[in-house]
Amino acid sequence: EFIETLPQDNAKSKFEYERTKWIFSLLYLTGCRRSEVINARMSDFVSKRSQWWLKVVGKGNKYGEIPVPNELLSALIRYRKSLGLAEYPNPLETELPLIYSKYGKLKPISDSMLYKIIKNTCNNLADELKANDPASAFVIARVSTHWMRHTSATHQVDAGIEIRIVQQILRHKSIDTTMRYQHVDQDRQHDEMSAKFMI
């Protein structure tokens, strides 16, 4: 909702609005690390058997393929249209970055710039929330790109996606790392036990 309030009154601000919307969708809906998205190219979106996937090279040079849900595909199409590109990526787009750095430039976004966009957006939202919702403002002001990955993982588990599938999507070496995101299930277990099990 906050991103929808960003200015769009000229070509540059419209570009920045579309890019910010795309960044938040991309990080949340894939659970990607910052390094994975800044190094990815449009050609890393691939269609196989009528399904879209995002190929990434992550921590420890580990290759992975992330399922692209319909919501992310819609966000990708919207972002590409805003850049004047065809709706769907193709294998020849090896030079086109997943996120553009500046208006009118084909250059990929830098690690520091991606971090700055996330931080500035969240800090501006936190400033708006301070007066009426200081608790949320406190949390939002601490958001980082890695926080987006944690949130994606938690929400995937909350949505009932099997833990081993979440492990594969996030490319965790150990299932124990993925298990940390089951805390909401533990909260439910505690609530059920407290409410229903007594003498």
PDB file of C-alpha atoms in Angstrom, residues 3-179:
ATOM      1  CA  ILE A   3       4.589   1.720  -2.481  1.00  0.00           C
ATOM      2  CA  GLU A   4       1.357   2.645  -4.282  1.00  0.00           C
ATOM      3  CA  THR A   5       1.671   6.165  -2.803  1.00  0.00           C
ATOM      4  CA  LEU A   6       5.117   6.763  -4.344  1.00  0.00           C
ATOM      5  CA  PRO A   7       5.229   9.579  -6.932  1.00  0.00           C
ATOM      6  CA  GLN A   8       4.693   8.719 -10.603  1.00  0.00           C
ATOM      7  CA  ASP A   9       4.469  12.205 -12.078  1.00  0.00           C
ATOM      8  CA  ASN A  10       7.327  11.922 -14.597  1.00  0.00           C
ATOM      9  CA  ALA A  11       9.219   9.184 -16.467  1.00  0.00           C
ATOM     10  CA  LYS A  12      12.007   8.936 -13.861  1.00  0.00           C
ATOM     11  CA  SER A  13       9.690   8.707 -10.831  1.00  0.00           C
ATOM     12  CA  LYS A  14       7.469   6.206 -12.699  1.00  0.00           C
ATOM     13  CA  PHE A  15      10.576   4.078 -13.384  1.00  0.00           C
ATOM     14  CA  GLU A  16      11.563   4.238  -9.683  1.00  0.00           C
ATOM     15  CA  TYR A  17       8.026   3.328  -8.584  1.00  0.00           C
ATOM     16  CA  GLU A  18       7.885   0.304 -10.916  1.00  0.00           C
ATOM     17  CA  ARG A  19      11.380  -0.787  -9.894  1.00  0.00           C
ATOM     18  CA  THR A  20      10.565  -0.548  -6.156  1.00  0.00           C
ATOM     19  CA  LYS A  21       7.337  -2.510  -6.641  1.00  0.00           C
ATOM     20  CA  TRP A  22       9.276  -5.160  -8.601  1.00  0.00           C
ATOM     21  CA  ILE A  23      12.080  -5.405  -6.007  1.00  0.00           C
ATOM     22  CA  PHE A  24       9.699  -6.074  -3.121  1.00  0.00           C
ATOM     23  CA  SER A  25       7.698  -8.617  -5.153  1.00  0.00           C
ATOM     24  CA  LEU A  26      10.839 -10.370  -6.381  1.00  0.00           C
ATOM     25  CA  LEU A  27      12.516 -10.660  -2.974  1.00  0.00           C
ATOM     26  CA  TYR A  28       9.374 -11.681  -1.113  1.00  0.00           C
ATOM     27  CA  LEU A  29       7.989 -14.155  -3.655  1.00  0.00           C
ATOM     28  CA  THR A  30      11.318 -15.927  -4.290  1.00  0.00           C
ATOM     29  CA  GLY A  31      13.128 -15.662  -0.938  1.00  0.00           C
ATOM     30  CA  CYS A  32      16.257 -14.796  -2.947  1.00  0.00           C
ATOM     31  CA  ARG A  33      19.397 -13.379  -1.435  1.00  0.00           C
ATOM     32  CA  ARG A  34      20.506  -9.904  -2.509  1.00  0.00           C
ATOM     33  CA  SER A  35      23.522 -11.295  -4.385  1.00  0.00           C
ATOM     34  CA  GLU A  36      21.309 -13.727  -6.303  1.00  0.00           C
ATOM     35  CA  VAL A  37      19.057 -11.060  -7.775  1.00  0.00           C
ATOM     36  CA  ILE A  38      21.785  -8.543  -8.620  1.00  0.00           C
ATOM     37  CA  ASN A  39      23.709 -11.212 -10.550  1.00  0.00           C
ATOM     38  CA  ALA A  40      20.643 -12.661 -12.318  1.00  0.00           C
ATOM     39  CA  ARG A  41      19.582 -11.727 -15.825  1.00  0.00           C
ATOM     40  CA  MET A  42      16.209 -11.793 -17.572  1.00  0.00           C
ATOM     41  CA  SER A  43      17.335 -14.949 -19.413  1.00  0.00           C
ATOM     42  CA  ASP A  44      17.453 -16.701 -16.018  1.00  0.00           C
ATOM     43  CA  PHE A  45      13.658 -16.851 -16.110  1.00  0.00           C
ATOM     44  CA  VAL A  46      12.925 -20.061 -17.997  1.00  0.00           C
ATOM     45  CA  SER A  47       9.761 -21.872 -19.012  1.00  0.00           C
ATOM     46  CA  LYS A  48       9.719 -25.669 -18.710  1.00  0.00           C
ATOM     47  CA  ARG A  49       6.622 -27.815 -19.229  1.00  0.00           C
ATOM     48  CA  SER A  50       4.339 -24.754 -18.967  1.00  0.00           C
ATOM     49  CA  GLN A  51       5.917 -23.708 -15.651  1.00  0.00           C
ATOM     50  CA  TRP A  52       8.205 -20.731 -15.059  1.00  0.00           C
ATOM     51  CA  TRP A  53      11.388 -21.013 -12.995  1.00  0.00           C
ATOM     52  CA  LEU A  54      14.113 -18.584 -11.910  1.00  0.00           C
ATOM     53  CA  LYS A  55      17.664 -19.941 -12.136  1.00  0.00           C
ATOM     54  CA  VAL A  56      20.034 -18.545  -9.493  1.00  0.00           C
ATOM     55  CA  VAL A  57      23.567 -19.093  -8.293  1.00  0.00           C
ATOM     56  CA  GLY A  58      23.677 -18.601  -4.560  1.00  0.00           C
ATOM     57  CA  LYS A  59      25.876 -18.916  -1.523  1.00  0.00           C
ATOM     58  CA  GLY A  60      28.866 -21.191  -2.061  1.00  0.00           C
ATOM     59  CA  ASN A  61      28.287 -21.015  -5.832  1.00  0.00           C
ATOM     60  CA  LYS A  62      25.278 -23.297  -5.375  1.00  0.00           C
ATOM     61  CA  TYR A  63      22.914 -23.505  -8.355  1.00  0.00           C
ATOM     62  CA  GLY A  64      19.187 -23.506  -7.758  1.00  0.00           C
ATOM     63  CA  GLU A  65      15.879 -23.217  -9.583  1.00  0.00           C
ATOM     64  CA  ILE A  66      13.059 -21.369  -7.845  1.00  0.00           C
ATOM     65  CA  PRO A  67       9.412 -21.965  -8.827  1.00  0.00           C
ATOM     66  CA  VAL A  68       7.790 -18.761 -10.132  1.00  0.00           C
ATOM     67  CA  PRO A  69       4.243 -18.442  -8.738  1.00  0.00           C
ATOM     68  CA  ASN A  70       1.600 -16.664 -10.840  1.00  0.00           C
ATOM     69  CA  GLU A  71       1.804 -13.533  -8.692  1.00  0.00           C
ATOM     70  CA  LEU A  72       5.533 -13.201  -9.411  1.00  0.00           C
ATOM     71  CA  LEU A  73       5.019 -13.854 -13.124  1.00  0.00           C
ATOM     72  CA  SER A  74       2.411 -11.060 -13.193  1.00  0.00           C
ATOM     73  CA  ALA A  75       4.844  -8.727 -11.388  1.00  0.00           C
ATOM     74  CA  LEU A  76       7.582  -9.619 -13.890  1.00  0.00           C
ATOM     75  CA  ILE A  77       5.291  -8.911 -16.857  1.00  0.00           C
ATOM     76  CA  ARG A  78       4.297  -5.563 -15.347  1.00  0.00           C
ATOM     77  CA  TYR A  79       7.945  -4.572 -14.730  1.00  0.00           C
ATOM     78  CA  ARG A  80       9.004  -5.614 -18.227  1.00  0.00           C
ATOM     79  CA  LYS A  81       6.140  -3.657 -19.816  1.00  0.00           C
ATOM     80  CA  SER A  82       7.185  -0.574 -17.836  1.00  0.00           C
ATOM     81  CA  LEU A  83      10.645  -0.930 -19.416  1.00  0.00           C
ATOM     82  CA  GLY A  84       9.219  -1.307 -22.920  1.00  0.00           C
ATOM     83  CA  LEU A  85      10.168  -5.003 -23.108  1.00  0.00           C
ATOM     84  CA  ALA A  86       8.087  -7.914 -24.392  1.00  0.00           C
ATOM     85  CA  GLU A  87       5.881  -9.497 -21.711  1.00  0.00           C
ATOM     86  CA  TYR A  88       7.936 -12.673 -21.329  1.00  0.00           C
ATOM     87  CA  PRO A  89      11.707 -13.066 -21.039  1.00  0.00           C
ATOM     88  CA  ASN A  90      13.633 -15.150 -23.550  1.00  0.00           C
ATOM     89  CA  PRO A  91      16.952 -17.050 -23.511  1.00  0.00           C
ATOM     90  CA  LEU A  92      18.695 -14.339 -25.570  1.00  0.00           C
ATOM     91  CA  GLU A  93      18.281 -11.691 -22.855  1.00  0.00           C
ATOM     92  CA  THR A  94      21.609 -12.573 -21.227  1.00  0.00           C
ATOM     93  CA  GLU A  95      22.644  -8.920 -20.968  1.00  0.00           C
ATOM     94  CA  LEU A  96      19.390  -7.614 -19.499  1.00  0.00           C
ATOM     95  CA  PRO A  97      19.549  -7.324 -15.702  1.00  0.00           C
ATOM     96  CA  LEU A  98      16.733  -8.529 -13.489  1.00  0.00           C
ATOM     97  CA  ILE A  99      16.714  -5.095 -11.828  1.00  0.00           C
ATOM     98  CA  TYR A 100      17.876  -1.974 -13.660  1.00  0.00           C
ATOM     99  CA  SER A 101      20.117   0.479 -11.818  1.00  0.00           C
ATOM    100  CA  LYS A 102      18.964   3.788 -13.275  1.00  0.00           C
ATOM    101  CA  TYR A 103      16.380   5.267 -15.560  1.00  0.00           C
ATOM    102  CA  GLY A 104      17.473   4.835 -19.174  1.00  0.00           C
ATOM    103  CA  LYS A 105      20.442   2.549 -18.371  1.00  0.00           C
ATOM    104  CA  LEU A 106      20.818  -1.174 -19.047  1.00  0.00           C
ATOM    105  CA  LYS A 107      23.253  -1.522 -16.164  1.00  0.00           C
ATOM    106  CA  PRO A 108      22.292  -3.968 -13.357  1.00  0.00           C
ATOM    107  CA  ILE A 109      21.570  -2.600  -9.912  1.00  0.00           C
ATOM    108  CA  SER A 110      24.440  -2.722  -7.405  1.00  0.00           C
ATOM    109  CA  ASP A 111      24.340  -4.537  -4.093  1.00  0.00           C
ATOM    110  CA  SER A 112      24.487  -1.265  -2.147  1.00  0.00           C
ATOM    111  CA  MET A 113      21.792   0.413  -4.248  1.00  0.00           C
ATOM    112  CA  LEU A 114      19.395  -2.512  -3.798  1.00  0.00           C
ATOM    113  CA  TYR A 115      19.962  -2.362  -0.031  1.00  0.00           C
ATOM    114  CA  LYS A 116      19.451   1.411  -0.061  1.00  0.00           C
ATOM    115  CA  ILE A 117      16.119   1.173  -1.935  1.00  0.00           C
ATOM    116  CA  ILE A 118      14.788  -1.362   0.597  1.00  0.00           C
ATOM    117  CA  LYS A 119      16.015   0.695   3.570  1.00  0.00           C
ATOM    118  CA  ASN A 120      14.766   4.052   2.250  1.00  0.00           C
ATOM    119  CA  THR A 121      11.332   2.657   1.385  1.00  0.00           C
ATOM    120  CA  CYS A 122      10.971   1.056   4.815  1.00  0.00           C
ATOM    121  CA  ASN A 123      12.355   4.084   6.687  1.00  0.00           C
ATOM    122  CA  ASN A 124       9.893   6.365   4.887  1.00  0.00           C
ATOM    123  CA  LEU A 125       7.039   4.014   5.757  1.00  0.00           C
ATOM    124  CA  ALA A 126       8.242   3.849   9.392  1.00  0.00           C
ATOM    125  CA  ASP A 127       8.225   7.663   9.553  1.00  0.00           C
ATOM    126  CA  GLU A 128       4.593   7.670   8.399  1.00  0.00           C
ATOM    127  CA  LEU A 129       3.635   5.027  10.972  1.00  0.00           C
ATOM    128  CA  LYS A 130       5.394   6.571  13.996  1.00  0.00           C
ATOM    129  CA  ALA A 131       2.513   8.740  15.181  1.00  0.00           C
ATOM    130  CA  ASN A 132      -0.285   6.148  15.009  1.00  0.00           C
ATOM    131  CA  ASP A 133       1.529   2.809  15.161  1.00  0.00           C
ATOM    132  CA  PRO A 134       4.934   3.124  16.847  1.00  0.00           C
ATOM    133  CA  ALA A 135       5.310  -0.655  17.317  1.00  0.00           C
ATOM    134  CA  SER A 136       4.996  -1.308  13.566  1.00  0.00           C
ATOM    135  CA  ALA A 137       7.237   1.673  12.814  1.00  0.00           C
ATOM    136  CA  PHE A 138       9.918   0.169  15.065  1.00  0.00           C
ATOM    137  CA  VAL A 139       9.796  -3.154  13.188  1.00  0.00           C
ATOM    138  CA  ILE A 140       9.571  -1.671   9.665  1.00  0.00           C
ATOM    139  CA  ALA A 141      12.577   0.598  10.288  1.00  0.00           C
ATOM    140  CA  ARG A 142      14.682  -2.531  10.808  1.00  0.00           C
ATOM    141  CA  VAL A 143      13.725  -4.260   7.557  1.00  0.00           C
ATOM    142  CA  SER A 144      16.590  -5.341   5.309  1.00  0.00           C
ATOM    143  CA  THR A 145      16.877  -7.419   2.151  1.00  0.00           C
ATOM    144  CA  HIS A 146      17.623 -10.488   4.282  1.00  0.00           C
ATOM    145  CA  TRP A 147      14.520  -9.760   6.354  1.00  0.00           C
ATOM    146  CA  MET A 148      12.550 -10.199   3.116  1.00  0.00           C
ATOM    147  CA  ARG A 149      14.073 -13.680   2.743  1.00  0.00           C
ATOM    148  CA  HIS A 150      13.150 -14.585   6.334  1.00  0.00           C
ATOM    149  CA  THR A 151       9.603 -13.301   5.828  1.00  0.00           C
ATOM    150  CA  SER A 152       9.233 -15.264   2.600  1.00  0.00           C
ATOM    151  CA  ALA A 153      10.403 -18.440   4.347  1.00  0.00           C
ATOM    152  CA  THR A 154       8.084 -17.944   7.323  1.00  0.00           C
ATOM    153  CA  HIS A 155       5.076 -17.251   5.107  1.00  0.00           C
ATOM    154  CA  GLN A 156       5.836 -20.262   2.894  1.00  0.00           C
ATOM    155  CA  VAL A 157       5.811 -22.499   5.981  1.00  0.00           C
ATOM    156  CA  ASP A 158       2.679 -20.756   7.317  1.00  0.00           C
ATOM    157  CA  ALA A 159       0.965 -21.383   3.957  1.00  0.00           C
ATOM    158  CA  GLY A 160       1.482 -25.110   4.485  1.00  0.00           C
ATOM    159  CA  ILE A 161       4.271 -25.672   1.967  1.00  0.00           C
ATOM    160  CA  GLU A 162       6.087 -28.855   2.998  1.00  0.00           C
ATOM    161  CA  ILE A 163       9.287 -28.035   4.909  1.00  0.00           C
ATOM    162  CA  ARG A 164      11.580 -29.958   2.538  1.00  0.00           C
ATOM    163  CA  ILE A 165      10.178 -28.025  -0.431  1.00  0.00           C
ATOM    164  CA  VAL A 166      10.826 -24.741   1.410  1.00  0.00           C
ATOM    165  CA  GLN A 167      14.376 -26.001   2.047  1.00  0.00           C
ATOM    166  CA  GLN A 168      14.840 -26.575  -1.707  1.00  0.00           C
ATOM    167  CA  ILE A 169      13.348 -23.203  -2.638  1.00  0.00           C
ATOM    168  CA  LEU A 170      15.646 -21.393  -0.193  1.00  0.00           C
ATOM    169  CA  ARG A 171      18.595 -23.666  -1.083  1.00  0.00           C
ATOM    170  CA  HIS A 172      19.435 -24.374   2.555  1.00  0.00           C
ATOM    171  CA  LYS A 173      22.152 -26.985   2.993  1.00  0.00           C
ATOM    172  CA  SER A 174      20.600 -28.253   6.225  1.00  0.00           C
ATOM    173  CA  ILE A 175      16.929 -28.871   7.025  1.00  0.00           C
ATOM    174  CA  ASP A 176      17.693 -27.507  10.523  1.00  0.00           C
ATOM    175  CA  THR A 177      18.156 -24.039   9.021  1.00  0.00           C
ATOM    176  CA  THR A 178      14.738 -24.244   7.371  1.00  0.00           C
ATOM    177  CA  MET A 179      13.117 -25.608  10.540  1.00  0.00           C
TER     178      MET A 179
END
